[in-house]
Tab-separated table of C-alpha atoms in Angstrom:
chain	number	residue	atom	x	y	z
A	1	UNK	CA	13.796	2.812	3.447
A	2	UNK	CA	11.422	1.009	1.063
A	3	UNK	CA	7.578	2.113	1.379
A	4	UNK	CA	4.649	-0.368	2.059
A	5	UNK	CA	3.151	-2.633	-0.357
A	6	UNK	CA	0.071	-1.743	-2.088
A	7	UNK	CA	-3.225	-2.592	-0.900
A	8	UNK	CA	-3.720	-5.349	-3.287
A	9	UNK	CA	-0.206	-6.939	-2.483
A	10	UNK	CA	-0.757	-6.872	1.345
A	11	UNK	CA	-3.649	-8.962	2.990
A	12	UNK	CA	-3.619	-6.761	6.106
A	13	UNK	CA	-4.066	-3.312	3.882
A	14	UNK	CA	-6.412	-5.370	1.460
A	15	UNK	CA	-8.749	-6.794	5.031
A	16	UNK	CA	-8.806	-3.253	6.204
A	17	UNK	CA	-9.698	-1.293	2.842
A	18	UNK	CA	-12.480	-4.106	2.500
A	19	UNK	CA	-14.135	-3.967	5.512
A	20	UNK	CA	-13.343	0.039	5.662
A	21	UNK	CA	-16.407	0.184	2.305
A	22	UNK	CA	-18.007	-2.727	4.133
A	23	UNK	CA	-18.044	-4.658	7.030
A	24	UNK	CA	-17.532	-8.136	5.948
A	25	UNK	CA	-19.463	-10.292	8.845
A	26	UNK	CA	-22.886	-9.664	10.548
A	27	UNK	CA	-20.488	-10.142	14.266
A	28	UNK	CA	-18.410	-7.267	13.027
A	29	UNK	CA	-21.394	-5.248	11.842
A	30	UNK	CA	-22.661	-6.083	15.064
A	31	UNK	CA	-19.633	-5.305	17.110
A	32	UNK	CA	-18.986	-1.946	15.358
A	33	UNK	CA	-22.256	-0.693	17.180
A	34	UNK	CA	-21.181	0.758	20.228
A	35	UNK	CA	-24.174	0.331	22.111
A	36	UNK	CA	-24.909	-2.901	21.224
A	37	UNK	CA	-21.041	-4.290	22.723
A	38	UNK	CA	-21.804	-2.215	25.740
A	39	UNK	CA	-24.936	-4.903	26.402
A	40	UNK	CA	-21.926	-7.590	25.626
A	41	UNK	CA	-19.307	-6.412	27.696
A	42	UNK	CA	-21.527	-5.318	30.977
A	43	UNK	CA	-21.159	-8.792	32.496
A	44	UNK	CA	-18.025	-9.905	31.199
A	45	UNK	CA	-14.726	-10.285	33.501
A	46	UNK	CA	-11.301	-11.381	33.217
A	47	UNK	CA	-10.064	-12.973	36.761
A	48	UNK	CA	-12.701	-11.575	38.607
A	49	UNK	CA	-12.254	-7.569	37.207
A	50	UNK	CA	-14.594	-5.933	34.493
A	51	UNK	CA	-13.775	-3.750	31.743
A	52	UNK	CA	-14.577	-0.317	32.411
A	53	UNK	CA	-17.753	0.932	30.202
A	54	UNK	CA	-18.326	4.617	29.853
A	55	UNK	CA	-21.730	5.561	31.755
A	56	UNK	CA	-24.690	5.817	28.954
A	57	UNK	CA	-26.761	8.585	30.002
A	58	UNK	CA	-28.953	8.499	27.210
A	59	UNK	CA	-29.492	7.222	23.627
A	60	UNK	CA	-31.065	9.362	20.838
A	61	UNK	CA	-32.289	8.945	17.661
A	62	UNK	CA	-32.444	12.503	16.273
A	63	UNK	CA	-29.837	14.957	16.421
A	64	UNK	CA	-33.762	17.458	17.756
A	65	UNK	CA	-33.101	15.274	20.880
A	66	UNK	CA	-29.691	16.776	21.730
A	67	UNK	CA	-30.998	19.291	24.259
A	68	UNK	CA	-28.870	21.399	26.679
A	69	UNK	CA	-30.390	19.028	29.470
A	70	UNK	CA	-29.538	16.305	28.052
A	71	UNK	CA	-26.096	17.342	27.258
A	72	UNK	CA	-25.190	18.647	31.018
A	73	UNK	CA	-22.049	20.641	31.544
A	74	UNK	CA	-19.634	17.795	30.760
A	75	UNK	CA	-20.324	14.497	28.589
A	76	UNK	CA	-19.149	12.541	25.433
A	77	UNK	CA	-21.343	13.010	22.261
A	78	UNK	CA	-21.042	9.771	20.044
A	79	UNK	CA	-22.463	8.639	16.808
A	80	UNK	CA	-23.294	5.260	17.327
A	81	UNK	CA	-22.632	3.711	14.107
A	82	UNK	CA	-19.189	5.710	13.572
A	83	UNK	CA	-15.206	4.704	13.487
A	84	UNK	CA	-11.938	6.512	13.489
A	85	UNK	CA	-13.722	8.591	16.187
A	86	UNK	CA	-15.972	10.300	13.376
A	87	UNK	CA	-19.008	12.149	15.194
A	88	UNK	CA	-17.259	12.179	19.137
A	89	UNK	CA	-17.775	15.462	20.812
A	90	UNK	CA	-16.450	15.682	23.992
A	91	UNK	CA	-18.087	18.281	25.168
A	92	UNK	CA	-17.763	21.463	28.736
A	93	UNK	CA	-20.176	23.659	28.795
A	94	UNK	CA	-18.436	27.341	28.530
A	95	UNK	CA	-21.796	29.763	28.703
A	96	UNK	CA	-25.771	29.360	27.901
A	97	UNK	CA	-26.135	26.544	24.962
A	98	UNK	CA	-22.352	26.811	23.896
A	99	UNK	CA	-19.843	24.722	24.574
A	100	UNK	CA	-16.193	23.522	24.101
A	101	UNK	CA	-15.305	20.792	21.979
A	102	UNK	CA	-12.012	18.923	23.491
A	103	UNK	CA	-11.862	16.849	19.830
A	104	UNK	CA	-11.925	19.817	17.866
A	105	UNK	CA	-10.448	22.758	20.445
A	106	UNK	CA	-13.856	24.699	19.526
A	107	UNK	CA	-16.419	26.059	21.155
A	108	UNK	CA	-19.729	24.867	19.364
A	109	UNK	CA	-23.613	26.353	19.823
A	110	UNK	CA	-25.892	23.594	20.081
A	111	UNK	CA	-27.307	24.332	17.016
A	112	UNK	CA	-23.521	23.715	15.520
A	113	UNK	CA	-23.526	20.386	17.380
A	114	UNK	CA	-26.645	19.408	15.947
A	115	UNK	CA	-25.262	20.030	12.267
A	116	UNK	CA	-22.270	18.737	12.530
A	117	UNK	CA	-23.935	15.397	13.923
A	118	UNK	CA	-26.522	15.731	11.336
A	119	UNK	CA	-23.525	15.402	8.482
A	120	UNK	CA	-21.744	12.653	10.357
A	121	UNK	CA	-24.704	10.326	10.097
A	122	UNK	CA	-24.792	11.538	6.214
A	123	UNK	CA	-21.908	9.964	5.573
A	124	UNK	CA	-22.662	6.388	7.129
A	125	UNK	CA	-25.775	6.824	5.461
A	126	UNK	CA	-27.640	4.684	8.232
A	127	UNK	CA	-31.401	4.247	8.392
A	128	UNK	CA	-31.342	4.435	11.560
A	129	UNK	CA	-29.041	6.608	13.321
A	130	UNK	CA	-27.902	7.126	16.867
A	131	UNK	CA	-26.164	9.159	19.302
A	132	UNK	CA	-24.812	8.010	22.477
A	133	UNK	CA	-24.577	10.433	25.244
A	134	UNK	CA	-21.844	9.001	27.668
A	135	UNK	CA	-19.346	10.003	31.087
A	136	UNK	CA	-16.445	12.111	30.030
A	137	UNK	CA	-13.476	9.926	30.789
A	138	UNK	CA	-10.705	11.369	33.119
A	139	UNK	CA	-6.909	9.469	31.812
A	140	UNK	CA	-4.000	8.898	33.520
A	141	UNK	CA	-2.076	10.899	31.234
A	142	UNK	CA	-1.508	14.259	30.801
A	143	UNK	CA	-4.138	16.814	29.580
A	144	UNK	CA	-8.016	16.840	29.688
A	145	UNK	CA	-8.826	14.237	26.992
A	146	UNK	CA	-7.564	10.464	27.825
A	147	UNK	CA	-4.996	9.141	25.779
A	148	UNK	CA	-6.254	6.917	23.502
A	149	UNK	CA	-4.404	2.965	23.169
A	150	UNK	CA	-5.663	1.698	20.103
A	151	UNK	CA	-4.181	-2.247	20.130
A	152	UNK	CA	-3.721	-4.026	16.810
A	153	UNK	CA	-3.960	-7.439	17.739
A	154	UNK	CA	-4.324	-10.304	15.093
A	155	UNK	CA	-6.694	-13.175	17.417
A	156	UNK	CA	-4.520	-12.669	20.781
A	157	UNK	CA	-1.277	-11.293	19.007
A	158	UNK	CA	-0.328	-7.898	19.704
A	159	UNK	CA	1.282	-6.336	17.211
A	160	UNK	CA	1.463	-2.758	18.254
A	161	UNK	CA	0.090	-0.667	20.329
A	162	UNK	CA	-0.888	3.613	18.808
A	163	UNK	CA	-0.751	5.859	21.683
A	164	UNK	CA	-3.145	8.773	20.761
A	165	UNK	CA	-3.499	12.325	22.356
A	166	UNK	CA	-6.181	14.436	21.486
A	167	UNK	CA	-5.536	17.462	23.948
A	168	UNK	CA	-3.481	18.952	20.357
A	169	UNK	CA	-4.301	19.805	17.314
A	170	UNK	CA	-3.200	17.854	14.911
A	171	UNK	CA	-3.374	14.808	17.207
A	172	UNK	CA	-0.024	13.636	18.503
A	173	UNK	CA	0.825	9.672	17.825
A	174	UNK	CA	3.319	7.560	18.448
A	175	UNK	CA	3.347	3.909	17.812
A	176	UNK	CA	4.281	1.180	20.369
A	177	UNK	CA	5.475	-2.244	19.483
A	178	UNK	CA	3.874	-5.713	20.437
A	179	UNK	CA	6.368	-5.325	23.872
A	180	UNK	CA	4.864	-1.447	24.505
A	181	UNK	CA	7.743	-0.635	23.547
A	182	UNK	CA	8.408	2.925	21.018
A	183	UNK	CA	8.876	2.197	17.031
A	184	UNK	CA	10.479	5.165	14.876
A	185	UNK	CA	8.639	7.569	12.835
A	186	UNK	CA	10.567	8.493	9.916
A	187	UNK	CA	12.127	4.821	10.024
A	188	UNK	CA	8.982	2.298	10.629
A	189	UNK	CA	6.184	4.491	10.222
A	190	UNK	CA	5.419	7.474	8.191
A	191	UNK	CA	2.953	10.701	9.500
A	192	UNK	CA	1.402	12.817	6.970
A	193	UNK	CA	2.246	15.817	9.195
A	194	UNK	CA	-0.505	18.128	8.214
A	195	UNK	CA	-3.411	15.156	10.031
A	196	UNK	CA	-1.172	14.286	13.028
A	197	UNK	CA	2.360	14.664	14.321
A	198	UNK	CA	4.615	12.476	16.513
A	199	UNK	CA	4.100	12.679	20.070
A	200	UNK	CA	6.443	10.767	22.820
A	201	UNK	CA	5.890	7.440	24.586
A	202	UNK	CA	4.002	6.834	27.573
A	203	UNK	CA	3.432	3.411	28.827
A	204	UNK	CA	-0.593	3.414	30.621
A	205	UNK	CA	-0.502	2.682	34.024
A	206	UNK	CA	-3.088	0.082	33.260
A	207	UNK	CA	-0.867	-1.517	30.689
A	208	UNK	CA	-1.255	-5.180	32.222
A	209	UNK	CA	-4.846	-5.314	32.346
A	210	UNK	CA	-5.312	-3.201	29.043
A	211	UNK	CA	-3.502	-5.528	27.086
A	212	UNK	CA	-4.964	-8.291	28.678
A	213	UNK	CA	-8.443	-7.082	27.718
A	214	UNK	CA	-7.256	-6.510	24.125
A	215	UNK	CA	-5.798	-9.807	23.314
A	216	UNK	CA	-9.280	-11.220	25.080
A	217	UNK	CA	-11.889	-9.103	23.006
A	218	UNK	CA	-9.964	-9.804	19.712
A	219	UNK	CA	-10.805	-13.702	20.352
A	220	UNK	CA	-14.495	-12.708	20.147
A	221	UNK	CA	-14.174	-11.885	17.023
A	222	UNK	CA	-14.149	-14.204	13.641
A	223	UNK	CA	-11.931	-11.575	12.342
A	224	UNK	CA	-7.738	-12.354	11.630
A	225	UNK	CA	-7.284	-8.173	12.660
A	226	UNK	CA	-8.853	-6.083	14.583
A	227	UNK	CA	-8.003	-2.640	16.306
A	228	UNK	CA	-9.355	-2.614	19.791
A	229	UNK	CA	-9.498	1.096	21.066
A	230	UNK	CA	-9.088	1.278	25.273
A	231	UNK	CA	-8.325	4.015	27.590
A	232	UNK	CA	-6.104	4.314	30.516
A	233	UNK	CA	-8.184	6.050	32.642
A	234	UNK	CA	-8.145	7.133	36.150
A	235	UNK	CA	-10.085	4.400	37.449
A	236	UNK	CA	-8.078	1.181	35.178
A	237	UNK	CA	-9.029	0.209	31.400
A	238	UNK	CA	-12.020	1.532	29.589
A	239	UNK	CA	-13.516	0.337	26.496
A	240	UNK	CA	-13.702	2.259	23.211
A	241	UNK	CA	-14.455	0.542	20.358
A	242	UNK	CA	-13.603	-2.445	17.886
A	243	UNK	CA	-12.587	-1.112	14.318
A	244	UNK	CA	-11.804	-3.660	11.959
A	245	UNK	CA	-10.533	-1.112	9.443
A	246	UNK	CA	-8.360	1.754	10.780
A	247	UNK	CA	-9.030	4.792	8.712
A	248	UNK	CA	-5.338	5.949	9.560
A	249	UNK	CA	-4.447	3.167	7.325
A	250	UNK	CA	-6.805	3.143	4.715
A	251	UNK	CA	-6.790	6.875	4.170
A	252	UNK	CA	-2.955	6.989	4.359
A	253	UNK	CA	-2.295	9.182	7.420
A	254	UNK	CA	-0.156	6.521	8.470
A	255	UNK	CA	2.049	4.251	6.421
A	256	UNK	CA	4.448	1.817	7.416
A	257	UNK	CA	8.215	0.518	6.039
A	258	UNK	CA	7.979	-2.920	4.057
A	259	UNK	CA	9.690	-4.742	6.897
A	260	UNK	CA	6.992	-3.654	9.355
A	261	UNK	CA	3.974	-4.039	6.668
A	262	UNK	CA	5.820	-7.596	6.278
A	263	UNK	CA	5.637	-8.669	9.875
A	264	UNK	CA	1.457	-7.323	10.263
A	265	UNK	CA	1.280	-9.759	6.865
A	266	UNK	CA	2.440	-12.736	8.379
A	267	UNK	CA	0.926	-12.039	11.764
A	268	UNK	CA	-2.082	-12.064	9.434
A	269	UNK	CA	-1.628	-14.969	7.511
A	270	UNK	CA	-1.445	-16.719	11.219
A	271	UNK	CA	-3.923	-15.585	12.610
A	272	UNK	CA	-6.356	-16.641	9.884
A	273	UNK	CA	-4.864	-20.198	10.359
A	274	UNK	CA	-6.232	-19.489	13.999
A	275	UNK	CA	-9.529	-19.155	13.184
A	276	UNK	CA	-9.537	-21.598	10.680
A	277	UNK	CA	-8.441	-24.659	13.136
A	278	UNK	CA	-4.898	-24.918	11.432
A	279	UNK	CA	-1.665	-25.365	12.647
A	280	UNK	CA	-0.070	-21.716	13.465
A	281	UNK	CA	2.911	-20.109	14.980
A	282	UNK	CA	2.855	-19.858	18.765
A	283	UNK	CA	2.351	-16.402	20.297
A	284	UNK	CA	5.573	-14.664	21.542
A	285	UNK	CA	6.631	-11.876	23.265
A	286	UNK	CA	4.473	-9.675	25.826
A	287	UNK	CA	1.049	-11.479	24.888
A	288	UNK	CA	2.772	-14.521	25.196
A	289	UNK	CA	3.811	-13.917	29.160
A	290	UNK	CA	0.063	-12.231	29.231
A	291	UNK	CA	-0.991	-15.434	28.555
A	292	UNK	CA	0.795	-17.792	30.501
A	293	UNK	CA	-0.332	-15.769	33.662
A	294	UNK	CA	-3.474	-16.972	35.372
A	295	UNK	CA	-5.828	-13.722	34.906
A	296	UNK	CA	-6.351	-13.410	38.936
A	297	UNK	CA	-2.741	-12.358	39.208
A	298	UNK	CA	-2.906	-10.268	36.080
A	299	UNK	CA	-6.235	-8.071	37.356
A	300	UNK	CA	-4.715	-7.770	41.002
A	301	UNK	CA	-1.167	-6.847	39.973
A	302	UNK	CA	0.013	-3.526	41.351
A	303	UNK	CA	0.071	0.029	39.678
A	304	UNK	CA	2.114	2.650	40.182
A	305	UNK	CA	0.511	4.899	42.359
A	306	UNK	CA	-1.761	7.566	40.846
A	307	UNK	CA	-0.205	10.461	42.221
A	308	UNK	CA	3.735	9.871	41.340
A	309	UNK	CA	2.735	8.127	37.598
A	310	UNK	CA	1.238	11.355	36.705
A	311	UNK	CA	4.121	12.757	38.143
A	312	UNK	CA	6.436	11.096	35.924
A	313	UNK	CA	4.512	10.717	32.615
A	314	UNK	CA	4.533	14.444	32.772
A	315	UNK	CA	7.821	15.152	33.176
A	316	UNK	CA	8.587	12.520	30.281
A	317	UNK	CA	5.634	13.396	27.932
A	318	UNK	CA	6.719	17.151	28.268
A	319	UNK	CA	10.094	17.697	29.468
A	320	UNK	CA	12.270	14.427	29.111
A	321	UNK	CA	13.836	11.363	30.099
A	322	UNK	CA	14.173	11.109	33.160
A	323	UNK	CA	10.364	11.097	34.079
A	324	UNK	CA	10.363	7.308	32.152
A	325	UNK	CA	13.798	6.410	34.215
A	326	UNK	CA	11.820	7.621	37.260
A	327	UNK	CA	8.602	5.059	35.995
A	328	UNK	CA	10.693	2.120	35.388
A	329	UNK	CA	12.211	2.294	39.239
A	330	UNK	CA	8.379	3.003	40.449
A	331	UNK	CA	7.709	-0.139	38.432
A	332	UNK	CA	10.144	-2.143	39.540
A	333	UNK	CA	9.590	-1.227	43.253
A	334	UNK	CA	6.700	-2.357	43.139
A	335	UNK	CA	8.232	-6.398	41.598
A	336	UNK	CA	8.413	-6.822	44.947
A	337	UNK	CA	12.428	-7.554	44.066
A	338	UNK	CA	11.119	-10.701	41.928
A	339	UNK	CA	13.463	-11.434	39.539
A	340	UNK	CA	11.150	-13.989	38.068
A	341	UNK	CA	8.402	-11.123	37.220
A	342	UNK	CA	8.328	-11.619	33.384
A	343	UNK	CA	5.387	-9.168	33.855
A	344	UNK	CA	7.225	-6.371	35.169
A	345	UNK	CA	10.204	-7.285	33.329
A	346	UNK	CA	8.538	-6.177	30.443
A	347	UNK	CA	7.236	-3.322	32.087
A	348	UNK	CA	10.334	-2.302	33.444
A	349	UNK	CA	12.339	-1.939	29.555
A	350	UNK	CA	8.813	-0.380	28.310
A	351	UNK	CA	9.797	2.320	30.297
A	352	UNK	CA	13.280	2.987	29.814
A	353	UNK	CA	12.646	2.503	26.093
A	354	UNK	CA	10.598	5.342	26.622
A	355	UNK	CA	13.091	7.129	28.605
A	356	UNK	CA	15.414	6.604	25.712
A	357	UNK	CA	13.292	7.772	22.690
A	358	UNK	CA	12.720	10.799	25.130
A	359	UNK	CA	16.277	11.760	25.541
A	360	UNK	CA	17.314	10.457	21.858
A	361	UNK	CA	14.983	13.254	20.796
A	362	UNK	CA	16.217	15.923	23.119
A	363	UNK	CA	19.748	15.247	22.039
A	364	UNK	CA	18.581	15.228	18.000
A	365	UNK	CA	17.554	19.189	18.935
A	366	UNK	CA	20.933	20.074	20.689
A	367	UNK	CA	22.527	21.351	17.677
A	368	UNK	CA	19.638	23.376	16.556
A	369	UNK	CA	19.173	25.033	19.787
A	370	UNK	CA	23.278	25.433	20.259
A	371	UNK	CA	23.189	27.113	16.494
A	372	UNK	CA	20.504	29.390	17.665
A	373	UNK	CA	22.215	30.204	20.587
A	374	UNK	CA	25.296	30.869	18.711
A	375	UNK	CA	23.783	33.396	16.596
A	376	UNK	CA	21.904	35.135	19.569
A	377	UNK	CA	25.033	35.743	21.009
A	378	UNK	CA	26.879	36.938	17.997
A	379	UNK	CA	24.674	39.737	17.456
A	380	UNK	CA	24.816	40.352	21.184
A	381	UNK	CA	28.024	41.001	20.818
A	382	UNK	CA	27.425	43.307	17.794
A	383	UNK	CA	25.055	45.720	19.061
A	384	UNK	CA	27.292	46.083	22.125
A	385	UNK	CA	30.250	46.683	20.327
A	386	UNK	CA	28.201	49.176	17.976
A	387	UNK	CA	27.286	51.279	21.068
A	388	UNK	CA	30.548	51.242	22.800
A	389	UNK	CA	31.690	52.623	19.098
A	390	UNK	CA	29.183	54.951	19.282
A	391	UNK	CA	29.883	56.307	23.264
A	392	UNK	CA	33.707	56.466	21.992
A	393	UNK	CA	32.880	59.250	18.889
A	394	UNK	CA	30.669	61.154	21.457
């Protein structure tokens, strides 16, 4: 498989190593403060139903204000002015001024908090720095830290979806196409295993109204890409942040085959014809049917029920394929038998995609396991045949 185009040859790579040393725009400046598009988003609704907004319980401006009072016994630490979730803490208290650090899997004195924030906001090198101190977020997903659905989405195209757990370290990803739908490492995309390893697909329980929310916050920007980071939380979407230039990316963590670099190009090149008031391509696929639903039917369409999805994204995120088989029927229970649902049509083959990667895996291990079984059993059979020699000469 042929490796990605440079940075100079691509305009996506090129936009996103730009703005990574700069943001280009006072909006994006603006929108890469996270406290500032909290006073945005507040009021803003999509058929009648709000983006959920992590709870700010306070805002400091020295790392001397980050006080065991302050911090409580469960909250998320933020530098304000960060990306690629530089300076996030999310933080349990574990004993008297120490506590555990679900980003890192450390436990931290809050002396050790305050220096590590104190070298974040080094390295942004603002005048004026911040920390937000916000509600811990409980997911839908399995383990203690929310998955994290980081959208690419060139003005209201969805080009793919990263599915991000932080409950491991490295950081397991896997990479979702603009139907939710699972791309191949080692064929599409490229890890650098020592930063983050491949995980398996889950499709959110919120995925209507999370990818509704992303196609509608990349239209308020005068940008041609940006990343829009939600999570699928308990309680429906949450907001994360906007990052116009996805360190992944830029640092090389990620890299992607020429066909796939190819299609973000073009979805590029269109999407600046967007903003521009040109003639462009018409949007297709899942933010296409998005789209042509009136957003009243999009924020009241049912979800799987709490209970059985975590159920079943266990199963599948930990054990198999059949916990995604066992999804897709959930999700197309609850169609209501509508053949018509493009909605859950696309829901529905999400799933058993993810069923399928799932059990496409579990089958690419078989002969491993079988080999190792093999040779279990042949020295099994040595040692016992070595002691029944050895009861014989006595």
């Amino acid at each position: 498989m042929t490796l990605e185009k440079s940075a100079r040859e691509s305009p996506f790579l090129r936009f996103a190593n730009v703005e990574y040393r700069r943001r280009g725009t006072q909006l994006r400046r603006d929108l890469s403060n996270k406290t500032y598009v909290h006073s945005l988003l507040e009021n803003k609704t999509l058929g009648g139903a709000r983006l959920g907004l992590p709870t700010q319980h306070a805002v400091l401006h020295s790392t001397e204000e980050i006080t065991a009072e302050v911090l409580g016994d469960r909250v998320a630490l933020k530098f304000a002015h960060g990306w690629s979730a530089k300076g996030v803490m999310l933080l349990e208290r574990v004993g008297e001024d120490r506590y555990f650090d679900n980003m890192a899997l450390r436990e931290w004195t809050l002396e050790e908090i305050r220096e590590k924030q104190e070298a974040v906001a080094a390295k942004f090198r603002r005048k004026d720095p911040a920390w937000i101190v916000e509600e811990f977020l409980h997911g839908a997903q399995p383990g203690t830290v929310p998955f994290d659905y980081k959208f690419y989405v060139f003005q209201g195209q969805i080009a793919m979806v990263a599915q991000i757990d932080r409950n491991t370290s490295p950081p397991r990803m896997v990479k979702l196409d603009g139907d939710l739908k699972p791309f191949t490492v080692g064929r599409d995309y490229f890890l650098r295993l020592k930063d983050i390893q491949p995980g398996a697909p889950v499709v959110p329980r919120s995925a209507v109204m999370l990818s509704r929310w992303a196609i509608e916050l990349s239209k308020m920007t005068d940008a041609p890409f940006v990343r829009v980071d939600l999570y699928d939380t308990v309680d429906g979407p949450y907001f994360g942040e906007f990052t116009f230039s996805s360190g992944a990316e830029v640092r090389g963590t990620v890299t992607y085959s020429k066909e796939m670099l190819a299609r973000f190009d073009h979805l590029f090149v269109e999407a600046q014809k967007r903003l521009n008031g040109e003639d462009s391509e018409p949007l297709t696929g899942w933010s296409k049917a998005l789209q042509d639903t009136e957003d009243e039917e999009l924020a009241s369409y049912p979800l799987i029920e709490l209970t059985a999805y975590r159920r079943f994204a266990h199963f599948l995120y930990n054990r198999g394929s059949l916990g995604g088989y066992r999804l897709a029927e959930a999700q197309n229970a609850l169609a209501d038998a509508n053949e018509d649902d493009a909605i859950a049509t696309y829901l529905r083959l999400a799933h058993k995609a993810a069923a399928r990667r799932a059990r496409a895996k579990t089958a690419s291990l078989a002969p491993a396991l079988l080999r190792v079984g093999r040779k279990a059993y042949r020295k099994l059979r040595q040692a016992r045949a070595e002691k029944t020699a050895e009861a014989s000469e006595a």
